[in-house]
Short mmCIF file of C-alpha atoms in Angstrom, two decimals:
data_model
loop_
_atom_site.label_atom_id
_atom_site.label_comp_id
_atom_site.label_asym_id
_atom_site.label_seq_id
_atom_site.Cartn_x
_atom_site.Cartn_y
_atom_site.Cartn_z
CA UNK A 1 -11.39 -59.82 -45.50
CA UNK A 2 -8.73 -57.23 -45.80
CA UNK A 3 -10.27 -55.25 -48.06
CA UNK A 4 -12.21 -52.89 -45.62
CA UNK A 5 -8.43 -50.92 -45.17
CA UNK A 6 -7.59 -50.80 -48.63
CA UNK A 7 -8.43 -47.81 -50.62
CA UNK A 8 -11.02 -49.33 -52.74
CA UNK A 9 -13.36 -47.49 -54.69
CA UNK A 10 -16.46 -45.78 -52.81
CA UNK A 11 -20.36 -46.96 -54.16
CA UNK A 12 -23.14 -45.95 -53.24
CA UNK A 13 -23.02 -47.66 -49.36
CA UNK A 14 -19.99 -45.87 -48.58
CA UNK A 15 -21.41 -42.39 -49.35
CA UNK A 16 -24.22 -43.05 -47.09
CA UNK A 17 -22.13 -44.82 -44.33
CA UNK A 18 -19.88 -41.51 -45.42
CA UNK A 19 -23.38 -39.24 -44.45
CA UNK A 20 -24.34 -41.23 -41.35
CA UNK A 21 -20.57 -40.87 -39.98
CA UNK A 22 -21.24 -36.59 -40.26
CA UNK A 23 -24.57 -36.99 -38.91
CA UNK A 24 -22.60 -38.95 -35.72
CA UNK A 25 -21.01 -35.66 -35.52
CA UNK A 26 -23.59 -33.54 -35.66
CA UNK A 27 -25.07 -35.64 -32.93
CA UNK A 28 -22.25 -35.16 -31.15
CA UNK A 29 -21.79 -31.67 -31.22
CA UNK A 30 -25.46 -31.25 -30.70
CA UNK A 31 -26.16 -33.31 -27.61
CA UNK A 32 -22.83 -31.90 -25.88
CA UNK A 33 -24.17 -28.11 -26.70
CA UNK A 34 -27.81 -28.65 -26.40
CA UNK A 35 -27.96 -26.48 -23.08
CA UNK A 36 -25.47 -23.66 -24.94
CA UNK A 37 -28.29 -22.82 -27.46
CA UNK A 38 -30.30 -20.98 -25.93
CA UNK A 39 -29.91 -17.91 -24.13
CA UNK A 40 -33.02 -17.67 -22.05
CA UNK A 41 -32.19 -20.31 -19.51
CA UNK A 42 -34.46 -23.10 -19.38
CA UNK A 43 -35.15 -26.47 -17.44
CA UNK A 44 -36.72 -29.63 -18.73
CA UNK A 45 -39.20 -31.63 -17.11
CA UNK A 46 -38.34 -33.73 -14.25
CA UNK A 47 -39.48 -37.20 -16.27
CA UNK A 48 -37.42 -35.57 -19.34
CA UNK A 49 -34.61 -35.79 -17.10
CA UNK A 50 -35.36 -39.21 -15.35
CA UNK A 51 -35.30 -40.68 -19.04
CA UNK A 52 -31.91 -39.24 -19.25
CA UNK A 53 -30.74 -41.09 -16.45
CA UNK A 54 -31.72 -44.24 -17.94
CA UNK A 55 -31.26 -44.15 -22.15
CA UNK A 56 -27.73 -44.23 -21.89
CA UNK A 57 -27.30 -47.79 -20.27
CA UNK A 58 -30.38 -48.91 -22.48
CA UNK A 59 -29.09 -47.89 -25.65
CA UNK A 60 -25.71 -49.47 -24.60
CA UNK A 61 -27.34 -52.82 -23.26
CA UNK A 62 -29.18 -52.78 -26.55
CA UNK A 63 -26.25 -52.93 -28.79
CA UNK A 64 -24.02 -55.08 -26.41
CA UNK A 65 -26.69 -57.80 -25.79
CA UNK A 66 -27.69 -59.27 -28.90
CA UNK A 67 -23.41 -59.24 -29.98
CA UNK A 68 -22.99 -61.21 -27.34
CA UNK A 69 -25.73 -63.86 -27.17
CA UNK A 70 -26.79 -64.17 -31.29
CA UNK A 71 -25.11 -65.26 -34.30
CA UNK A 72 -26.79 -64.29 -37.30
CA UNK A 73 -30.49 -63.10 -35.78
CA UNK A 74 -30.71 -66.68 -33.68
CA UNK A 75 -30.14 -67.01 -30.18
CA UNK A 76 -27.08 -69.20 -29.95
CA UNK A 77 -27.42 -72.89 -28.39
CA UNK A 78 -24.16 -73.72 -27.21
CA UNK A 79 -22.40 -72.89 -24.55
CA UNK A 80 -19.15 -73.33 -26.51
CA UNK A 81 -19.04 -69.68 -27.46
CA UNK A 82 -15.79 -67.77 -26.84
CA UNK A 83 -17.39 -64.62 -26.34
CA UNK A 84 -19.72 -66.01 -23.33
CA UNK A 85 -16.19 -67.05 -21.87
CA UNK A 86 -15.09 -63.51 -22.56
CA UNK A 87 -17.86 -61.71 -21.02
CA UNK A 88 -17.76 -63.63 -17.85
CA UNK A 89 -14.12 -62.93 -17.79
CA UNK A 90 -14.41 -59.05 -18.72
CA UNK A 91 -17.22 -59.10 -15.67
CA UNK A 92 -15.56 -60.55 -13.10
CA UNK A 93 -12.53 -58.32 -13.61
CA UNK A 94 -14.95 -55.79 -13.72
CA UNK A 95 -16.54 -56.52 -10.34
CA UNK A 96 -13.27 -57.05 -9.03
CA UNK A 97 -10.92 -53.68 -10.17
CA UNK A 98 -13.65 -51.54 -11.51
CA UNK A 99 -10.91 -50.48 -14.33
CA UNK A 100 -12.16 -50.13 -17.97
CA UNK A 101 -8.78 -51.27 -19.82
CA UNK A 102 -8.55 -54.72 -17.44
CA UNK A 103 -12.04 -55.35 -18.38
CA UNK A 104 -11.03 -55.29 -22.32
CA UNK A 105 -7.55 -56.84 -21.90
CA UNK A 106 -9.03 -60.03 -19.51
CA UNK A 107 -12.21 -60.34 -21.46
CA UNK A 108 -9.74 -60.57 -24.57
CA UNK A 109 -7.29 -62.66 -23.16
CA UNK A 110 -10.13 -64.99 -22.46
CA UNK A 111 -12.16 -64.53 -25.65
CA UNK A 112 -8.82 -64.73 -28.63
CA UNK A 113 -7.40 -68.00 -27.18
CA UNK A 114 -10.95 -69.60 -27.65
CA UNK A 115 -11.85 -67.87 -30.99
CA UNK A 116 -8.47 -68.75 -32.69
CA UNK A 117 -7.57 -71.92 -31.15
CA UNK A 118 -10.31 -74.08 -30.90
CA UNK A 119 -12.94 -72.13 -33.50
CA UNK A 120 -15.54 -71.27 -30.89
CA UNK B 1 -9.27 -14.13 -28.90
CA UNK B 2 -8.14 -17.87 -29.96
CA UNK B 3 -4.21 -16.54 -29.47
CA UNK B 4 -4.55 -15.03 -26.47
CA UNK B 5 -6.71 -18.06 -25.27
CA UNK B 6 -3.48 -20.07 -26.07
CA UNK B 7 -0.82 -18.02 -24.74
CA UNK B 8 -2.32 -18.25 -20.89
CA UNK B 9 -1.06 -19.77 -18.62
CA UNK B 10 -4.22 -22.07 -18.21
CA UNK B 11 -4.28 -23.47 -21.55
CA UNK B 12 -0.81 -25.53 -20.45
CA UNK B 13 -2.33 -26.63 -17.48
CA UNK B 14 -5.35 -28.02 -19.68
CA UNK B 15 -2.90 -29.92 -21.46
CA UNK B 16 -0.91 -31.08 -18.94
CA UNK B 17 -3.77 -32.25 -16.40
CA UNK B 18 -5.06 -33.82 -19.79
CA UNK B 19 -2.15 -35.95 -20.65
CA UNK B 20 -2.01 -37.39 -16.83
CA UNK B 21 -4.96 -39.48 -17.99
CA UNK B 22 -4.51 -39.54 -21.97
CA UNK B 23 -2.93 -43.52 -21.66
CA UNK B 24 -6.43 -44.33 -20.81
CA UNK B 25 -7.98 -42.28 -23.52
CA UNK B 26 -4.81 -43.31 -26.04
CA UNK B 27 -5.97 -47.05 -25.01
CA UNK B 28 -9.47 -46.69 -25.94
CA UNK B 29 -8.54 -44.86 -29.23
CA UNK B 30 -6.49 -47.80 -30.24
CA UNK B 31 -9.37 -50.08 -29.60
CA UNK B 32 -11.55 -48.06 -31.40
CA UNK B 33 -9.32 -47.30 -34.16
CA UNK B 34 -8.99 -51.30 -34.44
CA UNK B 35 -12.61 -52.00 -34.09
CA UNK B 36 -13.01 -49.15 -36.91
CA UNK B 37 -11.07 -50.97 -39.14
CA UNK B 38 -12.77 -54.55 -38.83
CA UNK B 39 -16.16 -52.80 -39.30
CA UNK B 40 -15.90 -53.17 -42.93
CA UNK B 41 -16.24 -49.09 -43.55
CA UNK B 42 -14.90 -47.66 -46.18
CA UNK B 43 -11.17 -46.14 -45.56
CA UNK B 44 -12.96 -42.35 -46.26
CA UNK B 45 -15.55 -43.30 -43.72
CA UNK B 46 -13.67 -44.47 -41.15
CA UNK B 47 -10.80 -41.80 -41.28
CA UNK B 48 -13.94 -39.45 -41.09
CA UNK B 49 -15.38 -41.06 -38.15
CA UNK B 50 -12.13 -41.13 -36.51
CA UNK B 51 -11.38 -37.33 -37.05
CA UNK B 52 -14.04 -35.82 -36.91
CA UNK B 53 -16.88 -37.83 -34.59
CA UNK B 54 -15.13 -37.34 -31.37
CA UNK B 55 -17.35 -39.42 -29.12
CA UNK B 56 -16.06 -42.88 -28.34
CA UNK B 57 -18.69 -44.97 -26.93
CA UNK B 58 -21.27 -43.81 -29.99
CA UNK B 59 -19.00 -44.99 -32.25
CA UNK B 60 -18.29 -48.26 -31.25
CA UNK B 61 -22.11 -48.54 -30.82
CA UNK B 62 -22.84 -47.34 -34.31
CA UNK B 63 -20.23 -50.01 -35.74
CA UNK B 64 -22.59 -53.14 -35.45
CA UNK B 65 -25.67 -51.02 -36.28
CA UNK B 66 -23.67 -49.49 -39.38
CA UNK B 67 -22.35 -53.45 -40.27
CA UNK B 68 -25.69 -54.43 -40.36
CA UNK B 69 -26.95 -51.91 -42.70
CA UNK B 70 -29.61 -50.33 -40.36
CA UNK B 71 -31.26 -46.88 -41.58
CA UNK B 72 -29.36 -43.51 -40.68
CA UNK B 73 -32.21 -42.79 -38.11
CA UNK B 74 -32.10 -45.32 -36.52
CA UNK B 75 -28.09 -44.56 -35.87
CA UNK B 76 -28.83 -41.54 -35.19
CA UNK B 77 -30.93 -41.89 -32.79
CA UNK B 78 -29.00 -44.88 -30.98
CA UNK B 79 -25.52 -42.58 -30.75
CA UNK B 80 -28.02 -39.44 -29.62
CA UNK B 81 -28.92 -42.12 -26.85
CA UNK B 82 -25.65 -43.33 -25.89
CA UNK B 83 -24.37 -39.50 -26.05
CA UNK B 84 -27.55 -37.98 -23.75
CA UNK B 85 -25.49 -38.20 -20.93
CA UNK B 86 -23.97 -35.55 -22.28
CA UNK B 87 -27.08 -33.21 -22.49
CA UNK B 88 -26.74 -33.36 -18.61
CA UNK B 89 -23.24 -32.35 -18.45
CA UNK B 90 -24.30 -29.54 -20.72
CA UNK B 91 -27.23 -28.06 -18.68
CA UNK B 92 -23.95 -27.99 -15.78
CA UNK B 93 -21.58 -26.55 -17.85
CA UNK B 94 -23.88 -23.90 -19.29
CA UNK B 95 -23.20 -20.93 -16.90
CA UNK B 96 -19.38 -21.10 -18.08
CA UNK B 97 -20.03 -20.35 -21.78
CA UNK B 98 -22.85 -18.48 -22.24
CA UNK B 99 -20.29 -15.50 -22.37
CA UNK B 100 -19.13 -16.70 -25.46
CA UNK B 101 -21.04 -16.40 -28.89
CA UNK B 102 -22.88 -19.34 -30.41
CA UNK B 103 -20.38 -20.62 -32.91
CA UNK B 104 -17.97 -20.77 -30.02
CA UNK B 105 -20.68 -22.05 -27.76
CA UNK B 106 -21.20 -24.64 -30.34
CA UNK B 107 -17.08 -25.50 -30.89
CA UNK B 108 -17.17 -25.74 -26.39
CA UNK B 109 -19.51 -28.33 -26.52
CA UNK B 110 -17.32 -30.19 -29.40
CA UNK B 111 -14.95 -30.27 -27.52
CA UNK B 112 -15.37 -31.66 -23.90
CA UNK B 113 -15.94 -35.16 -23.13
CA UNK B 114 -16.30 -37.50 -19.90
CA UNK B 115 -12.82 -36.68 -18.94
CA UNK B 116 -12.57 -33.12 -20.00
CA UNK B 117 -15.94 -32.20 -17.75
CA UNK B 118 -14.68 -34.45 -14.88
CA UNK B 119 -11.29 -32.38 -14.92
CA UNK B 120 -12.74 -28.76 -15.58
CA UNK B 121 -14.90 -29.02 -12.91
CA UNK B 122 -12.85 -29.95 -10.45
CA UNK B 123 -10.74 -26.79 -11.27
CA UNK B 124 -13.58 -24.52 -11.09
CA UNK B 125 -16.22 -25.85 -8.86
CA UNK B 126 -17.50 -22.17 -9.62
CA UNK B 127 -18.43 -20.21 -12.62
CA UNK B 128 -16.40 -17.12 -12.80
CA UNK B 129 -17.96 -13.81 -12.79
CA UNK B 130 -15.59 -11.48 -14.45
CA UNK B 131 -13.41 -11.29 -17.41
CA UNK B 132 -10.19 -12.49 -15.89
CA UNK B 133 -11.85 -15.62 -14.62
CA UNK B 134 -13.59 -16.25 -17.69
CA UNK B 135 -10.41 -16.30 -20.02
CA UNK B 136 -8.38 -18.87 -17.48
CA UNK B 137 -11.64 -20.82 -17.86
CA UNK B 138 -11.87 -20.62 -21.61
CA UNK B 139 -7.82 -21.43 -21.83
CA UNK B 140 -8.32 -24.02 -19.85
CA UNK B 141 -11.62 -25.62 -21.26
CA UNK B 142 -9.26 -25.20 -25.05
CA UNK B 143 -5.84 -26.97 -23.82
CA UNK B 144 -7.82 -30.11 -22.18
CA UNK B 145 -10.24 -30.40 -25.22
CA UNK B 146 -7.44 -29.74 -27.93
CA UNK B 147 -5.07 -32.34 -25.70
CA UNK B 148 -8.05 -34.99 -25.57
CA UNK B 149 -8.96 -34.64 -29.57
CA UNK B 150 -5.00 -35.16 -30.38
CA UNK B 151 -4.80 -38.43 -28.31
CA UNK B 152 -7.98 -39.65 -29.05
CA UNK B 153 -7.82 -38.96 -32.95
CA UNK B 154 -4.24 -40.03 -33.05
CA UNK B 155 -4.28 -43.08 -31.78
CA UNK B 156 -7.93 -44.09 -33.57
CA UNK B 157 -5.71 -43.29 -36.68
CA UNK B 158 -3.05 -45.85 -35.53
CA UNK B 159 -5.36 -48.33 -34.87
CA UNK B 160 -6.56 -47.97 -38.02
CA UNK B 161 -3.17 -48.50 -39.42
CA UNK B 162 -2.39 -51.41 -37.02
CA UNK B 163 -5.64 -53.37 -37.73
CA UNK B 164 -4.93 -53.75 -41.07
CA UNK B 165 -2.02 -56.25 -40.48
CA UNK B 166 -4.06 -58.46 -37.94
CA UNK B 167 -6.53 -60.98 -39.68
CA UNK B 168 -10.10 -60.74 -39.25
CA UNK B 169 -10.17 -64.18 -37.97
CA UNK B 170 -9.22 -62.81 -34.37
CA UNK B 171 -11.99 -61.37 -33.71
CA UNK B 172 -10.77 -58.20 -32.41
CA UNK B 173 -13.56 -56.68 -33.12
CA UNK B 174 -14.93 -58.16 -29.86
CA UNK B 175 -12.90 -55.31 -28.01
CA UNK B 176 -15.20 -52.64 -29.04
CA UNK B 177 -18.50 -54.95 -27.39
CA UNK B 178 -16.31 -55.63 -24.49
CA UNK B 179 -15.12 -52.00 -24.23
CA UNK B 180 -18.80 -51.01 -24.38
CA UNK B 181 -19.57 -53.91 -21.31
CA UNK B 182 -17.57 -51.61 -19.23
CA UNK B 183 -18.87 -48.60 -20.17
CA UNK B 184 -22.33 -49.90 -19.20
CA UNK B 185 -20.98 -51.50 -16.04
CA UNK B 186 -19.62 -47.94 -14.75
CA UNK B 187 -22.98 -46.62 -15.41
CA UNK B 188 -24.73 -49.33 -13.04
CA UNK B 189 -24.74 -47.44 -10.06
CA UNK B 190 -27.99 -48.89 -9.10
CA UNK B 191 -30.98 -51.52 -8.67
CA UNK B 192 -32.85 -48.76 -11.34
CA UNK B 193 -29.83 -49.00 -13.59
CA UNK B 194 -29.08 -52.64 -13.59
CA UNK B 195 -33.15 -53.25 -14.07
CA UNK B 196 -33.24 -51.26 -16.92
CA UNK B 197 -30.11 -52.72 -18.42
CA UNK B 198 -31.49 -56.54 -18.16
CA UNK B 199 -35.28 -54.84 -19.24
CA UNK B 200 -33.16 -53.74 -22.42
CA UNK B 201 -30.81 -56.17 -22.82
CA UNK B 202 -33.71 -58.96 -23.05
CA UNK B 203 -36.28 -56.99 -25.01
CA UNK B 204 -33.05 -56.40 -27.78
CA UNK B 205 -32.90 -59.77 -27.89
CA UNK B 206 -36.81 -60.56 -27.92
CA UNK B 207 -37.19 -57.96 -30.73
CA UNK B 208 -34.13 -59.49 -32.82
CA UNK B 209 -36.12 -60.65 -35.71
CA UNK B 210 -37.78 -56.64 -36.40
CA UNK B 211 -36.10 -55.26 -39.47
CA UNK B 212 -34.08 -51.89 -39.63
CA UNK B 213 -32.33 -52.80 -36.14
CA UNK B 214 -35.55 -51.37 -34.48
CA UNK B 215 -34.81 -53.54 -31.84
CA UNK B 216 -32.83 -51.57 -30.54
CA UNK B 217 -35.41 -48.30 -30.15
CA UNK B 218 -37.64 -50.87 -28.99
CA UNK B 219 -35.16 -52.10 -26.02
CA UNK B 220 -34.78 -48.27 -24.73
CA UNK B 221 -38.61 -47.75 -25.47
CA UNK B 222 -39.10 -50.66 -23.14
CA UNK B 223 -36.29 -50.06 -20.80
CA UNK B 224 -37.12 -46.07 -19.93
CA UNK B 225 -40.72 -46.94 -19.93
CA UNK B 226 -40.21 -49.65 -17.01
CA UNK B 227 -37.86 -46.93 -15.26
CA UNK B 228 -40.74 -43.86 -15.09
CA UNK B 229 -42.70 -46.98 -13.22
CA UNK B 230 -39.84 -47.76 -11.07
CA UNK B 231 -42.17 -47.23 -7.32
CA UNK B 232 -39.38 -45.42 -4.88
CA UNK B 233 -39.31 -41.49 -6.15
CA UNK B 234 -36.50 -40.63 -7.34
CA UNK B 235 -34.15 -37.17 -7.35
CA UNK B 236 -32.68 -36.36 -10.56
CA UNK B 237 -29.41 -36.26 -11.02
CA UNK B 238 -27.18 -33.05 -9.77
#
């Protein structure tokens, strides 16, 4: 359980989690410099930059949804799930103070009493 | 150059306009830092991610993707996703660096995030022109990056640290899903946006069972291809 902080030997895995984590930063410096490149100024297509709009929030609903609503590759069928309780917490705070660290601490506040008291 | 850059005047008020909003960005470092740590990464991978990655929301996205063993590309190309907001910020900010050279065009872009561009352009609505200009720009640009990259890596390092004496059994993890909920939310500024959130958000879920985590490529397939059918016409963004 622990064991992912300890200082345990790296295989195989870890040197290509190791290689994905530098590739994040290449990414990173990449998509934050991708208009510094170049010194002949260009423009990209307006659909090019539509897309933009929009591939954020659906790589980000992507990841979030299935975390929320699966447990191991199966839609869950309860509604005694902590982290549905947490969600609708985390939203409403959401819709009510906008604020990104209430929408953690109330979704969390919701979601640990659940998840560690009554196993959900 | 670097010195110089440094020693002006502009470089402190970087910092200090910086640390007026670093609690929020020490905050999501320690959440990070946390969810890090109950990824089950190795300790070299995750004190590499938290040093060196320096962009927040594609790591916590990466985390589940990375947990579940899906291919590098596929990684890749989520965080490339979750960072193009970025590419926009860049075709803004482009007229303010292009009088540097590449490598330092290159270490610019490292360094600014959300809150960095938000601040610097508030300070200079404008471009400068000349030389003088340029270096309270540049000194600037440094102190708010450098100020944002301490917070943010120090306190991902602590939350490393502090992680490792809470049990897995709290789920804590669920900080990093919830942290990205709000991310996503703030991005919602729309009918378009929250369409294409449920379109992806369902068709993740629909595609669960593909292997490799292609669901998720599948989602924003899905989702940006609905959006370019969206009727009204649209502006893009300024």
């Amino acid at each position: 359980m622990a064991e992912a902080t300890e200082g345990r030997r790296l295989n195989a895995n870890d040197l290509w989690v190791l290689a994905t984590v530098v590739g994040m930063t290449a990414v990173t410096v990449l998509t934050r410099s991708l208009f510094f490149l170049s010194t002949t100024p260009w423009r990209l297509p307006g659909w090019v930059q539509a897309a933009l709009q929009i591939a954020p929030i659906a790589a980000l609903a992507a990841v979030i949804a299935p975390e929320i609503v699966t447990t191991q590759g199966q839609l869950i069928d309860s509604w005694r799930d902590a982290r549905l309780f947490g969600v609708a917490a985390a939203t409403a705070w959401y819709v009510w103070r906008r604020g990104l660290l209430g929408t953690i601490v109330v979704g969390m506040a919701v979601y640990m009493p659940l998840h560690i008291g009554l196993g959900w | 150059m670097k010195q110089s850059l440094i020693a002006h005047p502009d470089f402190r008020v970087g910092v200090r306009e910086m640390l007026t909003v670093a609690p929020g960005i020490a905050a999501w470092g320690l959440m990070t830092g946390v969810a890090m740590a109950k990824s089950g990464m190795s300790l070299a991978a995750m004190l590499t991610m938290a040093t060196l990655v320096f962009a927040g929301s594609s790591q916590l996205a990466a985390l589940p993707l990375l947990a579940a063993g899906a291919p590098m590309w596929v990684i890749l190309a989520t965080a490339s996703c979750v960072n193009l907001r970025f590419v926009v910020f860049s075709a803004h900010l482009r007229p303010y660096v292009m009088h540097q050279r590449l490598w330092r065009r290159l270490f610019s872009g490292y360094l600014f995030a959300d809150l960095s561009y938000v601040l610097f352009v508030r300070r200079f609505p404008q471009p400068a022109t000349e030389a003088r200009g340029r270096a309270a720009q540049d000194a600037y640009w440094l102190g708010s990056g450098v100020a944002a990259w301490v917070t943010w890596t120090g306190t991902g390092l602590l939350g490393i640290g502090f992680a490792a004496s809470v049990p897995q059994s709290w789920g804590l993890a669920f900080a990093g899903i919830l942290a990205l909920l709000g991310i996503l939310y703030s991005l919602l500024s729309g009918p378009l946006q929250a369409t294409s959130a449920a379109v992806a958000a369902a068709a993740a879920v629909a595609a669960f069972a593909l292997p490799l985590k292609l669901n998720i490529l599948v989602a924003i397939a899905a989702a940006t291809a609905a959006a370019m059918m969206w009727p009204k016409p649209r502006r893009a963004a300024a």
